[in-house]
Structures are given as structure tokens and as C-alpha cells.
Amino acid sequence: MGGLRPWARYGVLIVGHLLALGLGAMVFQALEEPPARRLQAELRAELAAFQAKYGACLPPGALEELLGTALATQAHGVSSLGNSSEASNWDLPSALLFTASILSTTGYGHMAPLSASGRAFCVVYAALGLPASLALVATLSHCLLPVLSCPGAWVAVHWQLSPARAALLQAVALGLLVASSFVLLPALVLWGLQGDSSLLGAIYFCFSSLSTIGLGDFLPSHSHSLHPVIYHVGQLALLGGGTPLQGVREG
């Protein structure tokens, strides 16, 4: 692409991005549509069986109204399922998880403020907290960069590597360090403490949190001792690694 004009390069990048979006959408459709249809069919079968058994005792539309209310409250992170003595959806650990997801820009989406005052405070809190988090990330990056650069510089001198190969080697080493320390190791801990999750699900949660995607479809339950706030404390520290990695590539 070096011989293309700037506008041509931008056009190629835009077309490539659109092709990547389309390809990803087709792959997700092929993988996810069949299980989604199976779940839909199972739900319809359950509703039909319930209505056949109890339909005479229910007024018309009562079940649909109840399900609509339950789904609407569930979308705001409020659930009435389970034991009524369980902790609230907005207990202190859950509120800490919510604030950590805001400051790390993960935004799982499983909780949202219900009151107007809560939404207003969320806006002010994010407006003030995000710049403070970025300042923390910048400070951590300046502290971590010299430490993380020393092993790579020693290897480059000892092996007499070119600057390009030294930068590539250091980027690979940092990538493996990040993957093992903030994805694999936390996933193993979550998998060991939560018997209701698989190792793949724990890795999926750690990766989606680390990349700040935060789909919110997998979250650690409240019934175990380890709360995901612990993970977010490390995640905020890890976000400072983005600048060192960039510096390695540019160096």
C-alpha cells in the first residue's frame, strides 16, 4: 500500500473494514443462529405445555403480561427469581462491580441505574472518573515501561538482535505475559472457585473484560468468595500496558 495515494489507502482500509464486518457477521450467523432457533423452539414448547396444563386457570394474556414484566425488570438488572433472602442486586459488592465496569469502560450491561438521580450521578461519576482512570493508566505506563523494557534490552544486546527483531520479540513476550497473567491465571482461579462455570467460560469472561468488550452474558455469581471487582483492580493496572506495548512497537 506504500505506492498508493492517501485517498486510495483510506478507501482500501474502509473496504477492508467493511469486508471484515461482513465476514464476521456471516460467521456469527452460521454459528449462533441454529442454537438460537433451538432455544426459541424449546421456549415455545415450554409455553405451550404450560398453557395446556394451566391455561384454564389463567385469564387471556396474563402469562404474556407477567413474562413481559419479568423480562423488562431483568433487562435493568433486577430479578425476582431465587430465594428472597438473597442479597440485593444493588448490594455493595454489586455496586462496586458496576463502578469498576464504568471506570474500566467494560460496561457489562447487566446492571443500569433505575432512578433519575442515579442516572445523573452516573453521568457525573463517569465524566470525572474516566479522566482520573486515564491519568492512572498513564502513570502506570510510565512506571511499567522501564521495568518491562529492561529484559528485552538485555536480550537484544546479548543476542545482538536488530532493533526491529528486538521490538518484535519484546512485544511477543509482553503479549504472553499479559495473556498468562490477566487471562489464563484469573480464568483458572474463577474456574476453581465457581463450580457452575467451565474453563472456556472463565477464559471468555476474562478476555471480554480485559478487552473492555464486556458483553455481559457471563458473570461470576454472588455465591462465591471471589468477586469480579478483584479482577477489575488488576484490569485497571493492565490497561496501562497499552502504552508500553505501543512504545515497544514504535521503538
mmCIF file of C-alpha atoms in Angstrom:
data_model
loop_
_atom_site.group_PDB
_atom_site.id
_atom_site.type_symbol
_atom_site.label_atom_id
_atom_site.label_comp_id
_atom_site.label_asym_id
_atom_site.label_seq_id
_atom_site.Cartn_x
_atom_site.Cartn_y
_atom_site.Cartn_z
ATOM 1 C CA MET A 1 0.000 0.000 0.000
ATOM 2 C CA GLY A 2 3.044 2.251 0.104
ATOM 3 C CA GLY A 3 2.677 3.225 -3.553
ATOM 4 C CA LEU A 4 -0.972 4.248 -3.282
ATOM 5 C CA ARG A 5 -2.167 7.796 -2.823
ATOM 6 C CA PRO A 6 -3.521 8.682 0.640
ATOM 7 C CA TRP A 7 -7.149 8.738 -0.501
ATOM 8 C CA ALA A 8 -6.670 5.339 -2.168
ATOM 9 C CA ARG A 9 -5.183 3.867 1.009
ATOM 10 C CA TYR A 10 -8.124 5.169 3.037
ATOM 11 C CA GLY A 11 -10.508 3.630 0.526
ATOM 12 C CA VAL A 12 -8.758 0.263 0.711
ATOM 13 C CA LEU A 13 -8.824 0.363 4.514
ATOM 14 C CA ILE A 14 -12.525 1.242 4.562
ATOM 15 C CA VAL A 15 -13.377 -1.534 2.108
ATOM 16 C CA GLY A 16 -11.264 -3.992 4.085
ATOM 17 C CA HIS A 17 -13.003 -2.964 7.308
ATOM 18 C CA LEU A 18 -16.429 -3.397 5.739
ATOM 19 C CA LEU A 19 -15.437 -6.812 4.371
ATOM 20 C CA ALA A 20 -14.206 -7.834 7.830
ATOM 21 C CA LEU A 21 -17.519 -6.719 9.351
ATOM 22 C CA GLY A 22 -19.493 -8.652 6.775
ATOM 23 C CA LEU A 23 -17.359 -11.782 7.117
ATOM 24 C CA GLY A 24 -17.592 -11.690 10.907
ATOM 25 C CA ALA A 25 -21.366 -11.236 10.732
ATOM 26 C CA MET A 26 -21.742 -14.235 8.407
ATOM 27 C CA VAL A 27 -19.581 -16.433 10.647
ATOM 28 C CA PHE A 28 -21.542 -15.435 13.754
ATOM 29 C CA GLN A 29 -24.814 -16.028 11.918
ATOM 30 C CA ALA A 30 -23.719 -19.512 10.863
ATOM 31 C CA LEU A 31 -22.535 -20.387 14.378
ATOM 32 C CA GLU A 32 -25.201 -18.758 16.535
ATOM 33 C CA GLU A 33 -28.448 -18.904 14.560
ATOM 34 C CA PRO A 34 -29.004 -22.703 14.942
ATOM 35 C CA PRO A 35 -28.682 -22.725 18.778
ATOM 36 C CA ALA A 36 -30.785 -19.564 18.985
ATOM 37 C CA ARG A 37 -33.536 -21.245 16.979
ATOM 38 C CA ARG A 38 -33.307 -24.344 19.182
ATOM 39 C CA LEU A 39 -33.715 -22.226 22.313
ATOM 40 C CA GLN A 40 -36.647 -20.416 20.732
ATOM 41 C CA ALA A 41 -38.305 -23.739 19.875
ATOM 42 C CA GLU A 42 -37.721 -25.044 23.414
ATOM 43 C CA LEU A 43 -39.246 -21.890 24.900
ATOM 44 C CA ARG A 44 -42.293 -22.147 22.670
ATOM 45 C CA ALA A 45 -42.715 -25.808 23.629
ATOM 46 C CA GLU A 46 -42.480 -24.947 27.337
ATOM 47 C CA LEU A 47 -45.034 -22.151 26.976
ATOM 48 C CA ALA A 48 -47.378 -24.418 25.038
ATOM 49 C CA ALA A 49 -47.094 -27.136 27.689
ATOM 50 C CA PHE A 50 -47.672 -24.605 30.485
ATOM 51 C CA GLN A 51 -50.719 -23.139 28.779
ATOM 52 C CA ALA A 52 -52.120 -26.598 28.067
ATOM 53 C CA LYS A 53 -51.772 -27.518 31.740
ATOM 54 C CA TYR A 54 -52.754 -24.268 33.452
ATOM 55 C CA GLY A 55 -54.389 -22.271 30.678
ATOM 56 C CA ALA A 56 -57.866 -22.738 32.093
ATOM 57 C CA CYS A 57 -56.803 -21.095 35.365
ATOM 58 C CA LEU A 58 -55.282 -18.002 33.752
ATOM 59 C CA PRO A 59 -57.067 -15.060 32.165
ATOM 60 C CA PRO A 60 -56.184 -14.490 28.484
ATOM 61 C CA GLY A 61 -52.876 -12.648 28.142
ATOM 62 C CA ALA A 62 -51.959 -12.927 31.837
ATOM 63 C CA LEU A 63 -48.933 -15.118 31.212
ATOM 64 C CA GLU A 64 -47.626 -12.865 28.435
ATOM 65 C CA GLU A 65 -48.046 -9.802 30.674
ATOM 66 C CA LEU A 66 -46.177 -11.481 33.535
ATOM 67 C CA LEU A 67 -43.341 -12.595 31.271
ATOM 68 C CA GLY A 68 -43.105 -9.125 29.736
ATOM 69 C CA THR A 69 -42.790 -7.532 33.171
ATOM 70 C CA ALA A 70 -40.185 -10.082 34.283
ATOM 71 C CA LEU A 71 -38.112 -9.585 31.125
ATOM 72 C CA ALA A 72 -38.297 -5.793 31.422
ATOM 73 C CA THR A 73 -37.037 -5.869 35.013
ATOM 74 C CA GLN A 74 -34.366 -8.415 34.129
ATOM 75 C CA ALA A 75 -33.059 -6.073 31.433
ATOM 76 C CA HIS A 76 -32.391 -3.497 34.195
ATOM 77 C CA GLY A 77 -30.528 -5.992 36.361
ATOM 78 C CA VAL A 78 -33.419 -6.691 38.737
ATOM 79 C CA SER A 79 -34.585 -10.271 39.190
ATOM 80 C CA SER A 80 -37.187 -11.761 41.494
ATOM 81 C CA LEU A 81 -36.072 -15.330 40.821
ATOM 82 C CA GLY A 82 -34.390 -17.421 43.501
ATOM 83 C CA ASN A 83 -34.546 -17.130 47.255
ATOM 84 C CA SER A 84 -35.995 -13.845 48.509
ATOM 85 C CA SER A 85 -33.331 -13.749 51.253
ATOM 86 C CA GLU A 86 -30.521 -13.391 48.716
ATOM 87 C CA ALA A 87 -28.566 -10.159 48.533
ATOM 88 C CA SER A 88 -29.962 -7.269 46.573
ATOM 89 C CA ASN A 89 -28.939 -6.611 43.005
ATOM 90 C CA TRP A 90 -27.552 -3.311 44.274
ATOM 91 C CA ASP A 91 -25.708 -4.504 47.353
ATOM 92 C CA LEU A 92 -22.246 -3.071 47.974
ATOM 93 C CA PRO A 93 -20.249 -5.747 46.045
ATOM 94 C CA SER A 94 -22.581 -5.418 43.048
ATOM 95 C CA ALA A 95 -22.342 -1.624 43.188
ATOM 96 C CA LEU A 96 -18.533 -1.933 43.296
ATOM 97 C CA LEU A 97 -18.655 -4.156 40.224
ATOM 98 C CA PHE A 98 -20.814 -1.555 38.475
ATOM 99 C CA THR A 99 -18.441 1.312 39.280
ATOM 100 C CA ALA A 100 -15.425 -0.790 38.253
ATOM 101 C CA SER A 101 -17.091 -1.614 34.944
ATOM 102 C CA ILE A 102 -17.648 2.126 34.358
ATOM 103 C CA LEU A 103 -14.095 3.196 35.159
ATOM 104 C CA SER A 104 -12.619 0.363 33.084
ATOM 105 C CA THR A 105 -15.100 1.136 30.236
ATOM 106 C CA THR A 106 -16.143 -2.522 30.242
ATOM 107 C CA GLY A 107 -19.852 -1.847 30.728
ATOM 108 C CA TYR A 108 -21.278 -5.351 31.078
ATOM 109 C CA GLY A 109 -24.826 -4.076 30.631
ATOM 110 C CA HIS A 110 -26.382 -6.426 33.200
ATOM 111 C CA MET A 111 -26.981 -3.522 35.608
ATOM 112 C CA ALA A 112 -28.174 0.007 34.976
ATOM 113 C CA PRO A 113 -29.341 2.845 37.230
ATOM 114 C CA LEU A 114 -33.108 2.830 37.699
ATOM 115 C CA SER A 115 -33.696 6.269 39.215
ATOM 116 C CA ALA A 116 -33.236 9.620 37.532
ATOM 117 C CA SER A 117 -30.876 10.707 40.309
ATOM 118 C CA GLY A 118 -28.853 7.513 39.848
ATOM 119 C CA ARG A 119 -28.516 8.141 36.113
ATOM 120 C CA ALA A 120 -27.497 11.751 36.716
ATOM 121 C CA PHE A 121 -24.887 10.665 39.252
ATOM 122 C CA CYS A 122 -23.660 8.007 36.791
ATOM 123 C CA VAL A 123 -23.029 10.698 34.171
ATOM 124 C CA VAL A 124 -21.132 12.914 36.629
ATOM 125 C CA TYR A 125 -19.233 9.941 38.076
ATOM 126 C CA ALA A 126 -18.156 8.733 34.627
ATOM 127 C CA ALA A 127 -17.244 12.245 33.473
ATOM 128 C CA LEU A 128 -14.951 12.694 36.471
ATOM 129 C CA GLY A 129 -13.808 9.108 36.932
ATOM 130 C CA LEU A 130 -12.781 8.283 33.376
ATOM 131 C CA PRO A 131 -10.180 11.094 33.125
ATOM 132 C CA ALA A 132 -8.866 10.066 36.541
ATOM 133 C CA SER A 133 -8.581 6.466 35.324
ATOM 134 C CA LEU A 134 -6.749 7.613 32.208
ATOM 135 C CA ALA A 135 -4.326 9.581 34.388
ATOM 136 C CA LEU A 136 -3.761 6.456 36.467
ATOM 137 C CA VAL A 137 -3.171 4.432 33.288
ATOM 138 C CA ALA A 138 -0.644 6.998 32.029
ATOM 139 C CA THR A 139 1.196 6.970 35.361
ATOM 140 C CA LEU A 140 1.294 3.177 35.433
ATOM 141 C CA SER A 141 2.548 3.053 31.850
ATOM 142 C CA HIS A 142 5.450 5.367 32.685
ATOM 143 C CA CYS A 143 6.299 3.211 35.701
ATOM 144 C CA LEU A 144 5.986 -0.112 33.884
ATOM 145 C CA LEU A 145 7.744 0.832 30.654
ATOM 146 C CA PRO A 146 11.313 0.936 32.062
ATOM 147 C CA VAL A 147 10.759 -2.279 34.025
ATOM 148 C CA LEU A 148 9.324 -4.167 31.079
ATOM 149 C CA SER A 149 11.922 -2.819 28.665
ATOM 150 C CA CYS A 150 14.966 -3.978 30.649
ATOM 151 C CA PRO A 151 14.698 -7.729 29.863
ATOM 152 C CA GLY A 152 14.124 -7.008 26.187
ATOM 153 C CA ALA A 153 17.085 -4.643 26.016
ATOM 154 C CA TRP A 154 19.321 -7.219 27.725
ATOM 155 C CA VAL A 155 18.216 -9.962 25.298
ATOM 156 C CA ALA A 156 18.731 -7.648 22.311
ATOM 157 C CA VAL A 157 22.286 -6.844 23.403
ATOM 158 C CA HIS A 158 23.136 -10.417 24.416
ATOM 159 C CA TRP A 159 21.802 -11.955 21.209
ATOM 160 C CA GLN A 160 22.846 -8.986 19.049
ATOM 161 C CA LEU A 161 19.385 -8.594 17.554
ATOM 162 C CA SER A 162 18.365 -5.830 15.202
ATOM 163 C CA PRO A 163 16.037 -3.149 16.635
ATOM 164 C CA ALA A 164 13.090 -4.493 14.602
ATOM 165 C CA ARG A 165 13.566 -8.069 15.817
ATOM 166 C CA ALA A 166 14.163 -6.902 19.382
ATOM 167 C CA ALA A 167 10.911 -4.922 19.325
ATOM 168 C CA LEU A 168 9.041 -7.916 17.884
ATOM 169 C CA LEU A 169 10.477 -10.258 20.494
ATOM 170 C CA GLN A 170 9.621 -7.873 23.304
ATOM 171 C CA ALA A 171 6.052 -7.432 22.004
ATOM 172 C CA VAL A 172 5.587 -11.216 21.838
ATOM 173 C CA ALA A 173 6.968 -11.635 25.365
ATOM 174 C CA LEU A 174 4.690 -8.915 26.744
ATOM 175 C CA GLY A 175 1.737 -10.454 24.939
ATOM 176 C CA LEU A 176 2.424 -13.844 26.517
ATOM 177 C CA LEU A 177 2.879 -12.198 29.909
ATOM 178 C CA VAL A 178 -0.446 -10.367 29.590
ATOM 179 C CA ALA A 179 -2.264 -13.476 28.344
ATOM 180 C CA SER A 180 -0.947 -15.648 31.163
ATOM 181 C CA SER A 181 -1.236 -13.107 33.993
ATOM 182 C CA PHE A 182 -4.567 -11.458 33.164
ATOM 183 C CA VAL A 183 -6.444 -14.085 31.162
ATOM 184 C CA LEU A 184 -5.278 -17.623 31.888
ATOM 185 C CA LEU A 185 -4.389 -17.263 35.583
ATOM 186 C CA PRO A 186 -7.584 -15.374 36.589
ATOM 187 C CA ALA A 187 -9.619 -17.832 34.488
ATOM 188 C CA LEU A 188 -8.123 -20.752 36.403
ATOM 189 C CA VAL A 189 -8.949 -19.043 39.711
ATOM 190 C CA LEU A 190 -12.539 -18.297 38.674
ATOM 191 C CA TRP A 191 -12.959 -21.812 37.307
ATOM 192 C CA GLY A 192 -11.672 -23.317 40.537
ATOM 193 C CA LEU A 193 -13.892 -21.202 42.801
ATOM 194 C CA GLN A 194 -17.070 -21.419 40.729
ATOM 195 C CA GLY A 195 -18.262 -24.921 40.075
ATOM 196 C CA ASP A 196 -21.030 -23.730 37.754
ATOM 197 C CA SER A 197 -18.672 -22.388 35.077
ATOM 198 C CA SER A 198 -16.387 -24.074 32.573
ATOM 199 C CA LEU A 199 -12.762 -23.163 31.944
ATOM 200 C CA LEU A 200 -13.682 -21.888 28.489
ATOM 201 C CA GLY A 201 -16.388 -19.707 30.015
ATOM 202 C CA ALA A 202 -13.928 -18.301 32.560
ATOM 203 C CA ILE A 203 -11.395 -17.536 29.803
ATOM 204 C CA TYR A 204 -14.194 -15.950 27.777
ATOM 205 C CA PHE A 205 -15.142 -13.706 30.717
ATOM 206 C CA CYS A 206 -11.532 -12.652 31.375
ATOM 207 C CA PHE A 207 -10.874 -11.879 27.721
ATOM 208 C CA SER A 208 -14.093 -9.908 27.234
ATOM 209 C CA SER A 209 -13.336 -7.928 30.394
ATOM 210 C CA LEU A 210 -9.699 -7.326 29.508
ATOM 211 C CA SER A 211 -10.572 -6.122 26.010
ATOM 212 C CA THR A 212 -13.307 -3.886 27.540
ATOM 213 C CA ILE A 213 -15.886 -5.521 25.259
ATOM 214 C CA GLY A 214 -17.949 -6.639 28.249
ATOM 215 C CA LEU A 215 -20.808 -8.485 26.547
ATOM 216 C CA GLY A 216 -22.278 -9.233 29.965
ATOM 217 C CA ASP A 217 -23.590 -12.690 29.107
ATOM 218 C CA PHE A 218 -21.176 -14.363 31.551
ATOM 219 C CA LEU A 219 -20.571 -13.050 35.049
ATOM 220 C CA PRO A 220 -19.283 -14.639 38.271
ATOM 221 C CA SER A 221 -22.118 -15.467 40.624
ATOM 222 C CA HIS A 222 -22.547 -13.819 44.023
ATOM 223 C CA SER A 223 -22.490 -17.118 45.896
ATOM 224 C CA HIS A 224 -18.700 -17.492 45.922
ATOM 225 C CA SER A 225 -15.989 -15.686 47.789
ATOM 226 C CA LEU A 226 -14.135 -14.160 44.830
ATOM 227 C CA HIS A 227 -15.895 -11.123 43.423
ATOM 228 C CA PRO A 228 -15.020 -9.766 39.960
ATOM 229 C CA VAL A 229 -14.079 -6.406 41.498
ATOM 230 C CA ILE A 230 -10.767 -8.078 42.374
ATOM 231 C CA TYR A 231 -10.250 -8.789 38.710
ATOM 232 C CA HIS A 232 -11.061 -5.209 37.740
ATOM 233 C CA VAL A 233 -8.437 -3.840 40.107
ATOM 234 C CA GLY A 234 -5.855 -5.789 38.137
ATOM 235 C CA GLN A 235 -7.559 -4.852 34.896
ATOM 236 C CA LEU A 236 -7.162 -1.133 35.573
ATOM 237 C CA ALA A 237 -3.470 -1.758 36.174
ATOM 238 C CA LEU A 238 -3.197 -3.790 32.984
ATOM 239 C CA LEU A 239 -4.769 -1.074 30.848
ATOM 240 C CA GLY A 240 -1.595 0.874 31.451
ATOM 241 C CA GLY A 241 0.214 -1.791 29.448
ATOM 242 C CA GLY A 242 -1.309 -0.487 26.228
ATOM 243 C CA THR A 243 1.093 2.447 26.140
ATOM 244 C CA PRO A 244 4.205 0.323 26.851
ATOM 245 C CA LEU A 245 3.189 -2.068 24.089
ATOM 246 C CA GLN A 246 2.718 0.830 21.726
ATOM 247 C CA GLY A 247 6.107 2.214 22.712
ATOM 248 C CA VAL A 248 7.711 -1.152 22.014
ATOM 249 C CA ARG A 249 6.212 -1.296 18.537
ATOM 250 C CA GLU A 250 7.197 2.256 17.762
ATOM 251 C CA GLY A 251 10.714 1.749 19.136
#
